[in-house]
Amino acid sequence: MAKAHLTEITIRSLRPPQSGQVVYWDSNLKAFGCRVSQGGTRTWVVKNAGRLSTIGRWPLLPVAEARTEAKRILYEGMMGKIRPGSMTFDAGLKKFLSAAARRNRSRTVHDYRYLLGRHFLPHFERKQLSSITPQLVADEISRLDNTPGQQNHAFVALRVFFRWCVRQHHIERSPMEGMALPSRSIPRERVLTDDELVAVFKAAQHTPYPYGSIVQLLILTGQRRGEVAALRWDHIDSDTITLPGALTKNRRQHSFPTNQMARVVISEIAPLSDYLFPASRDHVRGKPTTIFNGWQKAKILLDNKCGVANWTLHDLRRTFSSNMAALRVPPHVTEKLLNHSSGIVSGVAATYNRYQYLPEMRDAVSGWNDRLATLLN
């Protein structure tokens, strides 16, 4: 076994073999070496768990950088971590979801888990990430041709996952490079009629906690479903709710007033947790630990109860906005209520206009309270 103290001078002076290849192992770092081929090519190698892997070629990769990378690989091997290139899809997915939970909202993590777990995990589970080709990805995406909206969501989630894998050096490049969104996204324009809105609200009133309360608050406040589902008791004042920037879509703190009907809905909720809508109980400590996430099944039950077809929870937000217009609420006040970052007041005006429009928003939600009460009666 050839050994040498590998330096830039040593590497330059190594003689190529007359045939084949020879590896010169570093005398200072065990399992790190330089493989010299008959043609003179010098390649950095590391032997980890009995497997010989290449790191890069000299002189493009200097000896100091190659040694640092070898140390990292050997350390990861010693710690029982999976080597880049050999990680399976399911192992990579677990790491991705764990990392996403530290930087993303719970709703985003839930969507990643659902989309990747449902559409790709059954087919890619034991495949090495490096063996998943663009054609395999295209085949799985094409299975969703009959549901274009779901297809686009699944496509985006998988693209985010593979890009993360590249950044973490689990693969050299994403198999989705150059792929375009499979279906043309058409913005929804659904606004519930007065009769439909009444049917949904009354059905929500007779739907058990927590979903029924969530739907009522969506109708009454116009906020996003993830923001309502993640409400904490310390977000709520006597007649105002303040969402922290970590919870809102645009990462900005959002304060908005509540109307009488919304306050009644909130007052009827028992404080079981720090959250208004905890999902489950910790079997060890007996405390709720996560927020509500049973959206799909609860929506099906509500649809059957209210009789309204082809609508989504986000349509309630659009319906709220449309009703604000019908009540002659100024657009900039509606934008403040909805916490739109691209609202009427934007650019330089938004920078200098720090007025919160709380009195105007109170008038708007009060008017909505009266209008909805009239519709319900």
Short mmCIF file of C-alpha atoms in Angstrom, two decimals:
data_model
loop_
_atom_site.label_atom_id
_atom_site.label_comp_id
_atom_site.label_asym_id
_atom_site.label_seq_id
_atom_site.Cartn_x
_atom_site.Cartn_y
_atom_site.Cartn_z
CA MET A 1 0.00 0.00 0.00
CA ALA A 2 1.59 3.24 -1.19
CA LYS A 3 1.68 6.03 1.38
CA ALA A 4 2.80 9.65 1.19
CA HIS A 5 2.39 12.93 2.99
CA LEU A 6 -0.01 14.50 0.53
CA THR A 7 0.83 18.13 -0.24
CA GLU A 8 0.61 20.20 -3.41
CA ILE A 9 4.27 19.48 -4.11
CA THR A 10 3.88 15.75 -3.41
CA ILE A 11 0.82 15.42 -5.65
CA ARG A 12 2.59 17.17 -8.51
CA SER A 13 5.56 14.81 -8.25
CA LEU A 14 3.63 11.52 -8.08
CA ARG A 15 4.49 9.30 -11.03
CA PRO A 16 1.68 7.67 -13.04
CA PRO A 17 1.77 3.86 -13.17
CA GLN A 18 2.67 2.10 -16.39
CA SER A 19 -0.85 0.63 -16.45
CA GLY A 20 -4.06 0.88 -14.49
CA GLN A 21 -4.24 3.03 -11.36
CA VAL A 22 -2.51 3.39 -8.04
CA VAL A 23 -3.74 5.02 -4.83
CA TYR A 24 -1.37 6.96 -2.62
CA TRP A 25 -2.79 7.10 0.89
CA ASP A 26 -2.17 10.10 3.08
CA SER A 27 0.18 9.34 5.96
CA ASN A 28 -1.58 11.88 8.20
CA LEU A 29 -5.29 11.20 7.51
CA LYS A 30 -6.24 7.56 7.37
CA ALA A 31 -8.55 6.51 4.51
CA PHE A 32 -7.80 9.68 2.49
CA GLY A 33 -5.78 9.35 -0.67
CA CYS A 34 -4.99 10.37 -4.22
CA ARG A 35 -5.64 7.98 -7.09
CA VAL A 36 -3.26 8.40 -10.01
CA SER A 37 -4.21 6.85 -13.36
CA GLN A 38 -1.97 5.76 -16.21
CA GLY A 39 -2.78 8.95 -18.09
CA GLY A 40 -1.70 11.11 -15.17
CA THR A 41 -5.14 12.10 -13.85
CA ARG A 42 -5.09 12.68 -10.10
CA THR A 43 -8.36 12.06 -8.23
CA TRP A 44 -9.05 12.50 -4.54
CA VAL A 45 -10.61 9.45 -2.88
CA VAL A 46 -11.83 8.50 0.57
CA LYS A 47 -12.54 5.01 1.93
CA ASN A 48 -15.49 4.95 4.28
CA ALA A 49 -17.19 1.81 5.62
CA GLY A 50 -15.30 -0.29 3.06
CA ARG A 51 -16.50 1.85 0.16
CA LEU A 52 -14.14 3.89 -2.01
CA SER A 53 -15.64 7.21 -3.12
CA THR A 54 -14.23 10.05 -5.18
CA ILE A 55 -14.18 13.63 -3.89
CA GLY A 56 -12.84 15.57 -6.86
CA ARG A 57 -9.82 16.05 -9.10
CA TRP A 58 -6.55 17.80 -8.50
CA PRO A 59 -5.68 20.61 -9.22
CA LEU A 60 -9.31 21.83 -9.54
CA LEU A 61 -9.76 20.74 -5.92
CA PRO A 62 -6.65 21.70 -3.89
CA VAL A 63 -5.29 19.30 -1.33
CA ALA A 64 -6.41 21.37 1.68
CA GLU A 65 -10.04 21.47 0.49
CA ALA A 66 -9.95 17.78 -0.42
CA ARG A 67 -8.67 16.86 3.04
CA THR A 68 -11.39 18.94 4.70
CA GLU A 69 -14.08 17.22 2.64
CA ALA A 70 -12.60 13.81 3.46
CA LYS A 71 -12.75 14.61 7.18
CA ARG A 72 -16.40 15.58 6.85
CA ILE A 73 -17.26 12.34 5.05
CA LEU A 74 -15.35 10.20 7.51
CA TYR A 75 -16.98 11.99 10.44
CA GLU A 76 -20.46 11.45 9.01
CA GLY A 77 -19.66 7.80 8.46
CA MET A 78 -18.45 7.47 12.03
CA MET A 79 -21.67 9.11 13.27
CA GLY A 80 -23.75 6.63 11.31
CA LYS A 81 -25.04 9.15 8.80
CA ILE A 82 -25.99 8.20 5.26
CA ARG A 83 -23.46 9.12 2.59
CA PRO A 84 -24.48 11.47 -0.20
CA GLY A 85 -25.59 9.55 -3.25
CA SER A 86 -26.76 6.52 -1.30
CA MET A 87 -29.64 8.12 0.58
CA THR A 88 -33.07 6.72 -0.20
CA PHE A 89 -36.13 8.82 -0.93
CA ASP A 90 -37.86 7.95 2.34
CA ALA A 91 -34.76 8.77 4.39
CA GLY A 92 -34.34 12.05 2.55
CA LEU A 93 -38.01 12.89 3.05
CA LYS A 94 -37.72 12.42 6.81
CA LYS A 95 -34.74 14.78 6.94
CA PHE A 96 -36.49 17.30 4.70
CA LEU A 97 -39.65 17.37 6.82
CA SER A 98 -37.59 17.70 9.98
CA ALA A 99 -35.72 20.68 8.49
CA ALA A 100 -38.96 22.20 7.17
CA ALA A 101 -40.54 22.03 10.62
CA ARG A 102 -37.78 24.31 11.93
CA ARG A 103 -38.21 27.03 9.31
CA ASN A 104 -41.74 26.77 7.89
CA ARG A 105 -45.26 27.17 9.24
CA SER A 106 -47.00 24.04 10.45
CA ARG A 107 -49.50 24.30 7.59
CA THR A 108 -46.66 24.30 5.01
CA VAL A 109 -45.04 21.27 6.63
CA HIS A 110 -48.39 19.49 6.69
CA ASP A 111 -48.83 20.16 2.96
CA TYR A 112 -45.33 18.85 2.17
CA ARG A 113 -45.95 15.71 4.21
CA TYR A 114 -49.32 15.10 2.58
CA LEU A 115 -48.31 15.79 -1.04
CA LEU A 116 -44.95 14.00 -1.01
CA GLY A 117 -46.19 11.14 1.14
CA ARG A 118 -49.31 10.50 -0.89
CA HIS A 119 -48.09 10.98 -4.45
CA PHE A 120 -44.41 10.01 -4.43
CA LEU A 121 -43.42 8.02 -1.34
CA PRO A 122 -45.24 4.81 -2.40
CA HIS A 123 -43.34 4.73 -5.72
CA PHE A 124 -39.94 6.16 -4.71
CA GLU A 125 -39.70 4.91 -1.12
CA ARG A 126 -36.60 2.67 -1.34
CA LYS A 127 -35.05 4.23 -4.41
CA GLN A 128 -31.76 6.03 -4.01
CA LEU A 129 -32.18 9.74 -4.62
CA SER A 130 -29.41 9.65 -7.22
CA SER A 131 -31.28 6.95 -9.19
CA ILE A 132 -34.51 8.97 -9.59
CA THR A 133 -34.44 10.20 -13.19
CA PRO A 134 -36.41 13.00 -14.88
CA GLN A 135 -38.44 10.35 -16.70
CA LEU A 136 -39.44 8.65 -13.44
CA VAL A 137 -40.53 12.01 -12.04
CA ALA A 138 -42.49 12.82 -15.21
CA ASP A 139 -44.25 9.44 -15.04
CA GLU A 140 -45.40 10.05 -11.47
CA ILE A 141 -46.52 13.62 -12.22
CA SER A 142 -48.53 12.40 -15.22
CA ARG A 143 -50.59 10.14 -12.92
CA LEU A 144 -52.28 13.33 -11.68
CA ASP A 145 -53.38 14.64 -15.10
CA ASN A 146 -57.04 14.34 -14.09
CA THR A 147 -56.56 16.67 -11.10
CA PRO A 148 -54.54 19.62 -12.45
CA GLY A 149 -54.70 21.66 -9.27
CA GLN A 150 -53.39 18.79 -7.14
CA GLN A 151 -50.85 18.01 -9.86
CA ASN A 152 -49.38 21.52 -9.67
CA HIS A 153 -49.20 21.41 -5.87
CA ALA A 154 -47.49 18.01 -5.93
CA PHE A 155 -45.05 19.19 -8.62
CA VAL A 156 -44.03 22.26 -6.61
CA ALA A 157 -43.59 20.27 -3.38
CA LEU A 158 -41.37 17.71 -5.12
CA ARG A 159 -39.30 20.44 -6.76
CA VAL A 160 -38.74 22.10 -3.37
CA PHE A 161 -37.70 18.73 -1.93
CA PHE A 162 -35.13 17.99 -4.65
CA ARG A 163 -33.69 21.49 -4.50
CA TRP A 164 -33.23 21.02 -0.75
CA CYS A 165 -31.48 17.71 -1.44
CA VAL A 166 -29.05 19.50 -3.77
CA ARG A 167 -28.27 22.15 -1.15
CA GLN A 168 -27.64 19.42 1.41
CA HIS A 169 -25.35 17.58 -1.05
CA HIS A 170 -27.49 14.45 -1.06
CA ILE A 171 -27.58 14.66 -4.87
CA GLU A 172 -25.53 16.66 -7.35
CA ARG A 173 -28.47 17.99 -9.34
CA SER A 174 -32.25 17.87 -9.24
CA PRO A 175 -33.99 15.53 -11.69
CA MET A 176 -36.59 18.30 -12.11
CA GLU A 177 -34.21 20.87 -13.57
CA GLY A 178 -35.81 22.44 -16.62
CA MET A 179 -39.26 20.99 -15.90
CA ALA A 180 -42.19 23.39 -16.25
CA LEU A 181 -45.34 23.47 -14.16
CA PRO A 182 -47.52 20.71 -15.67
CA SER A 183 -50.85 22.53 -15.64
CA ARG A 184 -51.69 26.14 -16.34
CA SER A 185 -52.83 27.68 -13.09
CA ILE A 186 -56.22 29.40 -13.42
CA PRO A 187 -57.09 31.73 -10.52
CA ARG A 188 -60.36 30.87 -8.80
CA GLU A 189 -63.15 33.43 -8.99
CA ARG A 190 -65.75 31.65 -6.86
CA VAL A 191 -67.76 33.96 -4.62
CA LEU A 192 -70.56 32.39 -2.61
CA THR A 193 -74.03 33.81 -3.11
CA ASP A 194 -75.97 35.06 -0.09
CA ASP A 195 -78.00 31.85 0.02
CA GLU A 196 -74.88 29.69 -0.22
CA LEU A 197 -73.12 31.68 2.48
CA VAL A 198 -76.08 31.34 4.81
CA ALA A 199 -76.22 27.59 4.16
CA VAL A 200 -72.52 27.19 4.94
CA PHE A 201 -72.68 29.35 8.07
CA LYS A 202 -75.73 27.57 9.49
CA ALA A 203 -74.14 24.18 8.74
CA ALA A 204 -70.97 25.34 10.52
CA GLN A 205 -73.05 26.34 13.55
CA HIS A 206 -74.25 22.75 13.77
CA THR A 207 -70.81 21.23 13.06
CA PRO A 208 -68.89 20.05 16.13
CA TYR A 209 -65.86 21.92 17.47
CA PRO A 210 -63.27 22.65 16.24
CA TYR A 211 -64.10 22.70 12.52
CA GLY A 212 -67.47 24.42 12.89
CA SER A 213 -65.96 27.25 14.92
CA ILE A 214 -63.09 27.65 12.46
CA VAL A 215 -65.44 27.98 9.48
CA GLN A 216 -67.58 30.56 11.29
CA LEU A 217 -64.51 32.65 12.09
CA LEU A 218 -63.32 32.40 8.48
CA ILE A 219 -66.64 33.84 7.33
CA LEU A 220 -66.72 36.55 10.02
CA THR A 221 -63.08 37.71 9.79
CA GLY A 222 -61.96 36.98 6.23
CA GLN A 223 -58.61 35.65 7.46
CA ARG A 224 -56.67 32.71 6.02
CA ARG A 225 -57.51 29.26 7.30
CA GLY A 226 -53.98 28.53 8.52
CA GLU A 227 -53.97 31.76 10.54
CA VAL A 228 -57.32 31.02 12.16
CA ALA A 229 -56.42 27.39 12.89
CA ALA A 230 -53.20 28.50 14.61
CA LEU A 231 -54.83 31.15 16.82
CA ARG A 232 -53.58 31.30 20.39
CA TRP A 233 -55.42 32.81 23.32
CA ASP A 234 -52.68 35.39 23.80
CA HIS A 235 -53.38 36.69 20.27
CA ILE A 236 -56.85 37.82 21.36
CA ASP A 237 -57.72 41.06 23.13
CA SER A 238 -61.22 42.21 24.06
CA ASP A 239 -62.20 43.20 20.51
CA THR A 240 -58.96 42.75 18.55
CA ILE A 241 -56.85 39.87 17.29
CA THR A 242 -53.13 40.35 16.66
CA LEU A 243 -51.36 37.75 14.56
CA PRO A 244 -47.55 37.65 14.94
CA GLY A 245 -45.41 37.93 11.83
CA ALA A 246 -44.31 34.31 12.20
CA LEU A 247 -47.91 33.25 11.52
CA THR A 248 -48.93 35.52 8.63
CA LYS A 249 -48.24 34.91 4.96
CA ASN A 250 -46.35 38.16 4.44
CA ARG A 251 -44.40 37.80 7.73
CA ARG A 252 -45.88 41.03 9.07
CA GLN A 253 -47.75 41.44 12.34
CA HIS A 254 -51.44 41.85 11.60
CA SER A 255 -53.99 43.41 13.98
CA PHE A 256 -57.65 43.47 13.10
CA PRO A 257 -60.89 44.08 15.05
CA THR A 258 -63.53 41.43 15.63
CA ASN A 259 -67.26 41.93 15.41
CA GLN A 260 -69.91 40.81 17.88
CA MET A 261 -70.66 37.48 16.19
CA ALA A 262 -66.97 36.55 16.04
CA ARG A 263 -66.56 37.36 19.74
CA VAL A 264 -69.51 35.09 20.55
CA VAL A 265 -67.93 32.21 18.61
CA ILE A 266 -64.64 32.70 20.49
CA SER A 267 -66.37 32.96 23.89
CA GLU A 268 -67.98 29.55 23.37
CA ILE A 269 -64.60 27.82 22.95
CA ALA A 270 -63.25 26.13 26.06
CA PRO A 271 -59.58 27.00 26.74
CA LEU A 272 -58.11 23.50 26.53
CA SER A 273 -54.68 24.66 25.43
CA ASP A 274 -52.61 27.69 24.50
CA TYR A 275 -54.26 27.23 21.10
CA LEU A 276 -57.94 27.76 20.35
CA PHE A 277 -57.98 24.71 18.08
CA PRO A 278 -55.55 22.03 19.32
CA ALA A 279 -55.53 18.87 17.23
CA SER A 280 -54.75 16.06 19.62
CA ARG A 281 -53.59 15.22 23.10
CA ASP A 282 -50.15 14.11 24.16
CA HIS A 283 -50.69 10.61 25.57
CA VAL A 284 -47.84 11.05 28.04
CA ARG A 285 -48.51 14.53 29.43
CA GLY A 286 -52.18 14.76 28.58
CA LYS A 287 -51.81 18.14 26.88
CA PRO A 288 -52.81 19.17 23.34
CA THR A 289 -49.64 19.58 21.28
CA THR A 290 -50.64 20.49 17.72
CA ILE A 291 -53.24 22.57 15.93
CA PHE A 292 -56.22 21.22 14.02
CA ASN A 293 -55.31 19.54 10.73
CA GLY A 294 -58.24 17.30 9.80
CA TRP A 295 -59.33 19.55 6.95
CA GLN A 296 -60.29 17.06 4.27
CA LYS A 297 -62.69 14.81 6.17
CA ALA A 298 -64.31 17.72 8.00
CA LYS A 299 -64.88 19.60 4.73
CA ILE A 300 -66.63 16.57 3.18
CA LEU A 301 -68.98 16.32 6.16
CA LEU A 302 -69.73 20.05 6.02
CA ASP A 303 -70.41 19.86 2.27
CA ASN A 304 -72.94 17.10 2.84
CA LYS A 305 -74.61 19.12 5.59
CA CYS A 306 -74.82 22.48 3.81
CA GLY A 307 -75.57 21.23 0.28
CA VAL A 308 -73.26 23.79 -1.37
CA ALA A 309 -71.07 22.34 -4.13
CA ASN A 310 -67.74 23.29 -5.67
CA TRP A 311 -66.40 25.66 -3.04
CA THR A 312 -63.25 25.92 -0.94
CA LEU A 313 -62.48 27.53 2.39
CA HIS A 314 -60.41 30.16 0.60
CA ASP A 315 -63.56 31.15 -1.34
CA LEU A 316 -64.88 32.44 1.99
CA ARG A 317 -62.07 35.00 2.04
CA ARG A 318 -62.96 36.13 -1.48
CA THR A 319 -66.62 36.27 -0.47
CA PHE A 320 -65.72 38.41 2.54
CA SER A 321 -63.83 40.84 0.29
CA SER A 322 -66.74 41.04 -2.16
CA ASN A 323 -69.15 41.80 0.66
CA MET A 324 -66.84 44.56 1.90
CA ALA A 325 -67.17 46.14 -1.54
CA ALA A 326 -70.95 45.75 -1.41
CA LEU A 327 -70.93 47.58 1.93
CA ARG A 328 -68.97 50.43 0.31
CA VAL A 329 -65.92 49.78 2.47
CA PRO A 330 -62.93 51.65 0.94
CA PRO A 331 -60.53 49.24 -0.82
CA HIS A 332 -57.55 50.22 1.33
CA VAL A 333 -59.52 49.34 4.49
CA THR A 334 -60.45 45.94 3.05
CA GLU A 335 -56.79 45.37 2.17
CA LYS A 336 -55.82 46.15 5.76
CA LEU A 337 -58.42 43.71 7.06
CA LEU A 338 -57.15 40.98 4.71
CA ASN A 339 -53.48 41.81 5.41
CA HIS A 340 -52.63 42.00 1.73
CA SER A 341 -49.01 43.05 1.21
CA SER A 342 -49.77 44.18 -2.36
CA GLY A 343 -52.68 46.40 -1.44
CA ILE A 344 -53.92 49.80 -2.57
CA VAL A 345 -51.48 51.57 -0.26
CA SER A 346 -48.10 50.32 -1.41
CA GLY A 347 -44.61 51.40 -2.35
CA VAL A 348 -43.41 54.70 -0.89
CA ALA A 349 -46.90 55.49 0.41
CA ALA A 350 -46.91 52.27 2.44
CA THR A 351 -43.49 53.12 3.89
CA TYR A 352 -44.62 56.46 5.28
CA ASN A 353 -48.29 55.68 5.97
CA ARG A 354 -48.22 53.99 9.38
CA TYR A 355 -51.85 54.68 10.20
CA GLN A 356 -53.51 51.38 11.14
CA TYR A 357 -57.11 52.23 10.10
CA LEU A 358 -58.50 50.46 13.18
CA PRO A 359 -61.59 52.71 13.51
CA GLU A 360 -62.38 52.21 9.84
CA MET A 361 -61.85 48.46 10.14
CA ARG A 362 -64.17 48.36 13.18
CA ASP A 363 -66.88 50.07 11.17
CA ALA A 364 -66.36 47.59 8.33
CA VAL A 365 -66.58 44.42 10.43
CA SER A 366 -69.51 45.84 12.35
CA GLY A 367 -71.33 46.45 9.08
CA TRP A 368 -70.50 42.89 8.01
CA ASN A 369 -71.87 41.62 11.33
CA ASP A 370 -75.19 43.41 10.73
CA ARG A 371 -75.46 42.29 7.13
CA LEU A 372 -74.74 38.65 7.93
CA ALA A 373 -77.18 38.71 10.86
CA THR A 374 -79.86 40.03 8.52
CA LEU A 375 -79.13 37.28 6.00
CA LEU A 376 -79.28 34.60 8.68
CA ASN A 377 -82.64 35.86 9.97
#
